[in-house]
Amino acid sequence: VGVVLIAQLIIILVVFLALIHAAAGMVWVERKVCAYIQQRVGPTRTGWAGLLQPFADIIKLLFKEELRPKAADAFLFTLAPIISATTAFVAFSTIPFGAPTTFFGLLPEPVGLEVADVNVGLLVVFAVASMGVYGIVISGWASNSKYSLLGALRSSAQMISYELAYGTALATVIVMAESLSVRDIVDAQQGTWLGVLPRWYVFPQLVGFLIFMTAGIAETNRAPFDFPEAEQELVAGYHTEYSSTRFALFFLAEYINMVTVSAVATSLFLGGWHGPFLPVEFGWIWFLLKVGFLLFVYVWIRWTLPRYRYDQLMQFGWKFLLPVAVINLLATAAVVLYFNV
Amino acid sequence: MSDVLFYVFGAVAVLTSALVIGQSNPMYSVLLLVASFGAISGLYVLLDAPFLAVIQIIVYAGAIMVLFLYVVMLLNAPQEDATQWDRLHPLRQPGAARLGVILAALLVVQLAWALSKTSGIGEAVANDDATVVSSVTEIGRVMFTEYTFAFEATSLLILVAMVGAILLARREGE
């Protein structure tokens, strides 16, 4: 039992460090991809190809002065970034990134490569993500500044609206896999159809996948849905009054949330760690490749599409995305029930 | 272990719930209520009902309380109005406050009566088949067969309330 416990603690540490470094790496990817899309070269001076740039950024941020507006609510102002960062880390806890393994015989029994295998794991991800909105709302209110408040109001309205489409897209996969456990859903996508096409849910559920990714971009407040922090209108939105470490926590949370949404999409629609050519012990390589691809799409979309108008966002969410998601769910349920697949 | 956790979650739930009504700042009241929901959700986990625990977080803490916060922020009332009535004895305050005191007293009497009637709550919980409660399939089956009427009636009530709210908020001539 002792060895297994140590292995699980190591897995927790690995997930924690991986998320922090994924956030740092994404900052670099974001700047590089954006630069090439705009025919520039991006950071090149700090380290090889500018790879140390995010670390330079973080060090710079940590040594800045911590400012707090005089009229701000001191307790909530400090609490908000902590909530944001904590929920971002916790949301990843039930996502498996590889098949259960004994680490080449080191352990007496195989351990699952995730922090916690919960039988309602998918709902846990959803619940924790829905708590993340508090960090933004509280920061907006506690700052006692109009830009922050407007950003927070926009954010909460946007997240509530898109959570419905997001949840409905999740439900289609739950109906197909007949389980709420992320591990079971991934395992249901093992193997191939007709010997060539992997049994990934993205093929029968292309509509669901597109809805999920669209709602996911809105949930993480990324362009073209980045209204809570629309620079031209709201300075920086909910984190206008934040500086130094507290700002860094918000920044970290945003990037980790992107990684989480990509990881959930990978597990639900792209077959998780299952893939051809690699033995099952190295499935985590497939997982990383798929998550990396989705993260690239995230950045690609941000620097290609202009921001919508706020009323367009609401119209799109309520009058297009949600009805399509509901029809898709009903159709999926009917097909599953009729053919008993 | 689970006994200790029960007392921790229980204490947090009771304490935060009590603090909710003791705040002068509505923002803090809402956040304490969220903390209380979190503690109750922890109690559900101890009762082997993870589905209920997660639903409690998603529906109450994640959706309904965000709407509460939204309203508090839009009204932007940092302090509830402290009126001249505040220093009076509860029973001598005007209309609504007096009714509230009477209702609270009734609730206490009712709870005491209910607790005196029920015996052996512990046994009832111990005998309950926990696996039935936690199974999502079972909850769905029961909700759409045995309790269909209650389920549909609740939906209808919520719909009526929603239509009423929209009607009240609509401006003339639209």
XYZ file of C-alpha atoms in Angstrom:
515
model
C 0.000 0.000 0.000
C 2.853 2.354 0.867
C 4.393 2.192 -2.607
C 1.040 2.813 -4.287
C 0.419 5.835 -2.056
C 3.820 7.283 -2.948
C 3.091 6.669 -6.648
C -0.210 8.529 -6.315
C 1.466 11.450 -4.559
C 4.033 11.578 -7.357
C 1.208 11.615 -9.920
C -0.376 14.577 -8.108
C 2.974 16.409 -8.124
C 3.474 15.640 -11.814
C 0.006 16.953 -12.708
C 0.583 20.113 -10.664
C 3.970 20.862 -12.207
C 2.778 19.908 -15.686
C -0.115 22.376 -15.449
C 2.157 25.231 -14.320
C 4.647 24.501 -17.095
C 1.874 24.066 -19.640
C 0.676 27.558 -18.718
C 4.207 28.948 -19.106
C 4.667 27.080 -22.373
C 1.357 28.383 -23.690
C 2.480 31.962 -23.081
C 5.462 31.289 -25.338
C 3.360 29.450 -27.951
C 0.819 32.261 -27.911
C 3.474 34.925 -28.553
C 5.271 32.886 -31.216
C 2.153 31.802 -33.145
C 0.682 35.293 -32.935
C 3.972 36.716 -34.229
C 4.114 34.362 -37.208
C 0.453 35.008 -38.042
C 1.290 38.735 -38.085
C 4.530 38.178 -40.064
C 6.825 38.943 -37.130
C 9.244 36.579 -35.375
C 8.204 37.075 -31.735
C 10.567 36.717 -28.763
C 14.049 35.544 -29.795
C 16.484 36.987 -27.248
C 15.631 35.172 -24.001
C 16.973 31.662 -24.358
C 16.848 29.553 -27.529
C 14.058 30.926 -29.784
C 12.832 32.968 -26.811
C 11.879 29.864 -24.839
C 12.810 31.481 -21.523
C 10.548 34.470 -22.204
C 7.624 33.231 -20.050
C 9.974 32.711 -17.090
C 11.354 36.213 -17.546
C 7.758 37.460 -17.615
C 6.885 35.609 -14.403
C 9.976 36.888 -12.568
C 9.178 40.412 -13.707
C 5.568 40.049 -12.483
C 6.521 38.670 -9.080
C 8.879 41.566 -8.369
C 6.307 44.231 -9.195
C 4.560 46.185 -6.496
C 1.321 44.744 -5.126
C -1.244 47.494 -5.552
C -4.670 47.576 -4.001
C -7.159 50.401 -4.576
C -8.029 52.283 -1.383
C -11.777 51.696 -1.830
C -11.369 47.960 -2.506
C -12.680 45.285 -0.179
C -9.369 44.013 1.227
C -10.411 40.452 2.064
C -12.337 39.652 -1.115
C -9.742 41.427 -3.268
C -7.129 38.951 -2.022
C -9.481 35.955 -2.082
C -10.542 36.314 -5.746
C -7.272 35.340 -7.488
C -6.841 32.453 -5.035
C -10.279 31.072 -6.008
C -9.464 31.442 -9.703
C -6.143 29.608 -9.463
C -7.406 26.871 -7.117
C -10.439 25.956 -9.214
C -8.253 25.909 -12.334
C -5.956 23.301 -10.752
C -8.740 21.226 -9.159
C -10.738 20.967 -12.401
C -7.985 18.816 -13.909
C -8.044 16.311 -11.038
C -10.414 13.727 -12.519
C -9.010 13.672 -16.054
C -6.931 10.547 -16.784
C -3.933 11.096 -19.041
C -2.915 7.482 -19.560
C -3.902 3.828 -19.092
C -3.505 2.340 -15.584
C 0.113 1.303 -15.236
C 2.460 -0.483 -12.828
C 5.388 1.681 -14.022
C 7.071 -1.341 -15.677
C 6.554 -3.632 -12.704
C 7.642 -1.210 -10.001
C 4.230 -1.352 -8.315
C 2.367 -4.431 -7.052
C -0.927 -3.202 -8.581
C -1.641 -0.801 -11.451
C -2.546 2.796 -10.558
C -4.659 5.028 -12.766
C -2.860 7.997 -14.254
C -5.104 10.664 -12.768
C -5.334 12.444 -9.437
C -8.686 10.901 -8.497
C -10.915 8.363 -10.251
C -14.421 9.494 -9.287
C -17.449 7.709 -10.716
C -19.076 11.077 -11.454
C -15.738 12.544 -12.638
C -17.125 14.404 -15.625
C -19.616 16.249 -13.424
C -16.814 17.131 -11.002
C -14.931 18.869 -13.814
C -18.108 20.721 -14.710
C -18.894 21.655 -11.081
C -15.403 22.954 -10.333
C -15.363 24.916 -13.585
C -18.670 26.503 -12.614
C -17.102 27.600 -9.304
C -14.331 29.346 -11.240
C -16.696 32.160 -12.158
C -16.636 33.297 -8.514
C -13.001 34.339 -8.801
C -13.901 36.673 -11.663
C -17.138 38.003 -10.149
C -15.583 38.653 -6.732
C -12.526 40.355 -8.219
C -14.776 42.640 -10.243
C -16.880 43.619 -7.271
C -14.076 43.853 -4.707
C -11.949 46.150 -6.902
C -14.621 48.833 -6.605
C -13.875 50.079 -10.105
C -16.319 50.457 -12.968
C -14.172 48.648 -15.530
C -13.695 45.696 -13.206
C -17.391 45.561 -12.340
C -18.464 45.676 -15.999
C -15.965 42.956 -16.854
C -17.226 40.776 -14.014
C -20.891 41.268 -14.988
C -20.163 40.396 -18.597
C -18.174 37.376 -17.547
C -20.820 35.917 -15.255
C -23.567 36.451 -17.845
C -21.408 34.870 -20.537
C -20.389 31.878 -18.446
C -23.957 31.142 -17.336
C -25.200 31.368 -20.936
C -22.536 29.122 -22.422
C -22.508 26.635 -19.559
C -25.868 25.342 -20.858
C -24.576 24.525 -24.329
C -21.349 23.181 -22.790
C -23.237 20.851 -20.449
C -25.610 19.683 -23.181
C -22.663 18.784 -25.415
C -21.180 16.788 -22.528
C -24.512 15.015 -22.084
C -24.444 13.605 -25.642
C -21.166 11.834 -24.863
C -22.520 10.619 -21.520
C -25.523 9.137 -23.349
C -23.269 7.357 -25.855
C -20.792 6.009 -23.282
C -23.466 5.373 -20.618
C -21.103 6.518 -17.891
C -20.129 9.659 -15.989
C -16.594 8.469 -15.302
C -14.013 10.046 -17.596
C -11.984 6.813 -17.569
C -14.992 4.756 -18.735
C -15.743 7.274 -21.481
C -12.150 7.119 -22.741
C -12.177 3.316 -22.654
C -15.446 3.253 -24.628
C -13.512 4.868 -27.516
C -10.975 2.064 -27.772
C -10.514 0.217 -31.061
C -11.578 1.060 -34.611
C -14.593 1.046 -36.898
C -14.142 -1.147 -39.997
C -10.499 -1.564 -39.006
C -9.366 1.933 -40.028
C -11.387 4.703 -38.373
C -10.679 5.060 -34.639
C -13.830 4.801 -32.506
C -13.467 8.387 -31.355
C -16.697 10.191 -30.560
C -15.643 13.136 -32.707
C -16.764 11.186 -35.818
C -20.376 10.385 -34.833
C -20.559 13.512 -32.672
C -18.919 16.156 -34.871
C -21.713 18.602 -34.047
C -21.312 17.957 -30.338
C -17.549 18.443 -30.600
C -17.909 21.793 -32.379
C -20.503 22.977 -29.840
C -18.241 21.866 -26.996
C -15.193 23.695 -28.351
C -17.164 26.881 -29.095
C -18.718 26.911 -25.635
C -15.328 26.017 -24.172
C -13.720 29.074 -25.767
C -16.507 31.229 -24.331
C -16.148 29.563 -20.913
C -12.441 30.367 -20.789
C -13.060 33.966 -21.938
C -10.815 33.651 -24.979
C -11.058 35.578 -28.243
C -13.355 35.887 -30.150
C -15.431 35.758 -26.945
C -13.053 37.652 -24.625
C -15.566 40.281 -23.489
C -14.717 40.210 -19.778
C -11.307 41.640 -20.671
C -12.009 43.483 -23.922
C -9.060 45.892 -23.862
C -10.565 48.564 -26.084
C -13.717 48.848 -23.992
C -12.836 47.847 -20.439
C -9.066 48.453 -20.099
C -8.470 44.897 -18.825
C -11.880 43.988 -17.413
C -12.049 42.199 -14.089
C -8.302 42.305 -13.413
C -7.777 45.992 -14.231
C -6.834 46.824 -10.626
C -4.598 43.801 -10.091
C -0.822 43.720 -10.276
C 2.119 41.512 -9.394
C 1.464 38.015 -7.978
C -2.296 38.399 -7.826
C -2.401 39.301 -11.516
C -0.081 36.379 -12.246
C -2.585 34.028 -10.562
C -5.412 35.213 -12.842
C -3.117 34.824 -15.824
C -2.135 31.322 -14.716
C -5.796 30.364 -14.166
C -6.789 31.457 -17.686
C -4.104 29.339 -19.329
C -4.702 26.305 -17.104
C -8.421 26.512 -17.893
C -7.553 26.330 -21.591
C -5.482 23.217 -20.932
C -8.358 21.677 -18.950
C -10.950 22.341 -21.656
C -8.587 20.852 -24.250
C -7.950 17.826 -22.034
C -11.686 17.275 -21.471
C -12.327 17.580 -25.217
C -9.510 15.097 -25.867
C -10.922 12.592 -23.368
C -14.509 12.954 -24.545
C -14.210 13.303 -28.293
C -10.674 12.372 -29.392
C -10.262 9.066 -27.584
C -8.012 10.273 -24.752
C -4.774 8.269 -24.615
C -5.933 5.722 -27.229
C -4.239 5.889 -30.597
C -2.507 3.725 -33.191
C 1.211 2.756 -33.404
C 2.121 3.286 -29.727
C 1.990 0.559 -27.043
C -0.599 1.267 -24.367
C 2.052 2.212 -21.754
C 2.991 5.184 -23.902
C -0.617 6.295 -24.462
C 0.138 9.523 -22.583
C 2.158 10.648 -25.611
C -1.023 10.503 -27.714
C -2.840 12.392 -24.969
C -0.208 15.157 -24.955
C -0.217 15.369 -28.770
C -4.003 15.716 -28.933
C -4.158 18.292 -26.124
C -1.303 20.192 -27.775
C -3.155 20.255 -31.081
C -6.336 21.611 -29.475
C -4.320 24.274 -27.624
C -2.777 25.326 -30.935
C -6.292 25.637 -32.408
C -7.182 27.860 -29.443
C -4.305 30.250 -30.235
C -4.924 30.022 -33.972
C -8.573 31.090 -33.498
C -7.640 33.948 -31.176
C -5.295 35.591 -33.658
C -7.478 34.936 -36.713
C -11.006 35.977 -35.698
C -12.013 39.464 -34.554
C -14.055 39.910 -31.395
C -17.839 39.705 -31.651
C -20.192 42.325 -30.272
C -21.626 41.521 -26.851
C -25.250 41.265 -28.050
C -24.089 39.005 -30.899
C -22.470 36.738 -28.337
C -25.690 36.447 -26.339
C -27.797 35.946 -29.485
C -25.412 33.281 -30.728
C -25.358 31.460 -27.400
C -29.067 31.414 -26.666
C -30.652 31.385 -30.115
C -28.249 29.194 -32.059
C -25.809 27.189 -29.941
C -28.235 26.029 -27.235
C -31.055 24.927 -29.605
C -28.581 23.038 -31.796
C -27.089 21.386 -28.702
C -30.515 20.312 -27.424
C -31.593 18.933 -30.827
C -28.275 17.093 -31.060
C -28.794 15.581 -27.601
C -32.349 14.453 -28.438
C -31.240 12.960 -31.748
C -28.348 11.133 -30.074
C -30.584 9.787 -27.326
C -33.147 8.602 -29.883
C -30.523 6.822 -31.997
C -28.913 5.190 -28.957
C -32.306 4.048 -27.680
C -33.542 2.786 -31.072
C -30.443 0.923 -32.230
C -29.349 0.087 -28.698
C -25.725 0.851 -29.620
C -12.101 9.514 9.874
C -15.539 9.991 8.343
C -16.921 10.900 11.786
C -14.387 13.707 12.100
C -15.218 14.870 8.577
C -18.924 14.792 9.403
C -18.425 17.114 12.367
C -16.144 19.416 10.369
C -18.610 19.723 7.463
C -21.558 19.982 9.835
C -19.913 22.720 11.875
C -18.967 24.671 8.741
C -22.507 24.336 7.360
C -24.161 25.517 10.586
C -21.646 28.297 11.227
C -21.732 29.752 7.706
C -25.533 29.519 7.571
C -25.767 31.425 10.854
C -23.299 34.025 9.601
C -25.320 34.536 6.400
C -28.048 36.386 8.286
C -25.553 38.225 10.489
C -23.866 40.181 7.688
C -24.562 43.815 6.949
C -22.973 43.404 3.507
C -25.169 41.313 1.159
C -22.099 40.297 -0.893
C -20.655 38.470 2.116
C -24.033 36.842 2.820
C -24.114 35.335 -0.666
C -20.542 34.055 -0.432
C -21.137 32.512 2.999
C -24.203 30.776 1.581
C -21.991 29.337 -1.168
C -19.591 28.049 1.512
C -22.546 26.508 3.340
C -23.661 24.715 0.145
C -20.121 23.421 -0.255
C -20.170 21.955 3.259
C -23.559 20.324 2.653
C -22.184 18.857 -0.559
C -19.358 17.370 1.521
C -21.972 15.752 3.783
C -23.596 14.180 0.699
C -20.238 12.661 -0.237
C -19.972 11.153 3.265
C -23.472 9.674 2.745
C -22.212 7.879 -0.383
C -24.228 10.088 -2.704
C -21.561 11.671 -4.950
C -24.075 12.450 -7.691
C -26.211 14.552 -5.340
C -23.070 16.236 -4.000
C -21.927 17.314 -7.452
C -25.418 18.374 -8.522
C -25.657 20.469 -5.341
C -22.499 22.321 -6.396
C -23.456 22.686 -10.077
C -27.047 23.831 -9.527
C -26.970 25.763 -6.252
C -23.398 26.990 -5.807
C -22.542 27.234 -9.494
C -25.698 28.586 -11.117
C -28.270 29.961 -8.682
C -25.820 31.754 -6.388
C -24.074 33.355 -9.361
C -27.437 34.856 -10.298
C -27.810 36.069 -6.689
C -24.381 37.700 -6.903
C -25.383 39.257 -10.191
C -28.417 40.889 -8.592
C -26.436 42.081 -5.557
C -23.787 43.600 -7.826
C -26.341 45.309 -10.073
C -28.190 46.792 -7.113
C -24.750 47.733 -5.761
C -25.909 48.019 -2.152
C -22.750 47.779 -0.041
C -24.757 48.180 3.182
C -28.341 47.314 3.903
C -30.210 50.429 4.983
C -30.019 50.786 8.713
C -33.384 52.254 9.579
C -34.533 53.868 12.765
C -36.428 50.684 13.627
C -33.253 48.698 14.069
C -32.871 49.389 17.772
C -36.429 48.413 18.690
C -37.322 45.111 20.282
C -38.110 42.600 17.461
C -41.766 42.307 18.445
C -42.289 46.081 18.374
C -40.973 46.573 14.864
C -43.449 47.303 12.068
C -45.307 44.804 9.854
C -42.868 42.611 7.969
C -40.307 42.315 10.751
C -42.947 41.282 13.271
C -44.328 38.661 10.877
C -40.788 37.363 10.372
C -40.276 36.911 14.111
C -43.568 35.025 14.403
C -42.701 32.769 11.432
C -39.242 32.030 12.877
C -40.784 31.101 16.225
C -43.281 28.821 14.443
C -40.410 27.131 12.598
C -38.564 26.425 15.845
C -41.716 24.932 17.399
C -42.345 22.833 14.306
C -38.768 21.522 14.207
C -38.885 20.628 17.911
C -42.178 18.801 17.359
C -40.856 16.933 14.314
C -37.689 15.893 16.146
C -39.657 14.635 19.132
C -41.815 12.474 16.808
C -38.954 10.823 14.927
C -36.812 8.339 16.747
C -33.680 6.568 15.644
C -32.665 8.667 12.634
C -29.306 6.945 12.798
C -30.854 3.513 12.285
C -32.883 4.687 9.299
C -29.761 6.006 7.612
C -27.800 2.858 8.451
C -30.485 0.585 6.994
C -30.824 2.563 3.786
C -29.249 0.929 0.771
C -26.591 3.482 -0.114
C -25.865 2.046 -3.562
C -29.433 2.741 -4.676
C -29.149 6.402 -3.724
C -25.845 6.958 -5.475
C -26.718 5.295 -8.789
C -27.430 7.907 -11.442
C -29.467 5.392 -13.436
C -31.658 4.672 -10.421
C -32.237 8.367 -9.682
C -33.261 8.910 -13.302
C -35.570 5.906 -13.346
C -37.337 6.893 -10.122
C -37.636 10.531 -11.162
C -39.299 9.710 -14.479
C -41.555 6.881 -13.270
C -42.560 7.062 -9.613
C -42.238 10.826 -9.202
C -43.159 11.965 -12.718
C -46.086 14.037 -11.478
C -44.059 15.910 -8.837
C -41.236 16.436 -11.348
C -43.513 17.833 -14.055
C -45.504 19.921 -11.566
C -42.268 21.537 -10.344
C -41.216 22.331 -13.917
C -44.602 23.938 -14.530
C -44.291 26.039 -11.354
C -40.857 27.269 -12.390
C -42.165 28.082 -15.874
C -45.060 30.073 -14.418
C -42.700 32.024 -12.158
C -40.434 32.724 -15.141
C -43.309 33.981 -17.313
C -44.464 36.168 -14.430
C -41.001 37.674 -13.976
C -40.683 38.428 -17.693
C -44.131 40.026 -17.712
C -43.235 42.230 -14.721
C -39.901 43.287 -16.210
C -41.340 44.093 -19.657
C -41.684 47.757 -20.463
C -44.968 49.099 -21.851
C -45.283 49.361 -25.627
C -42.751 46.668 -26.497
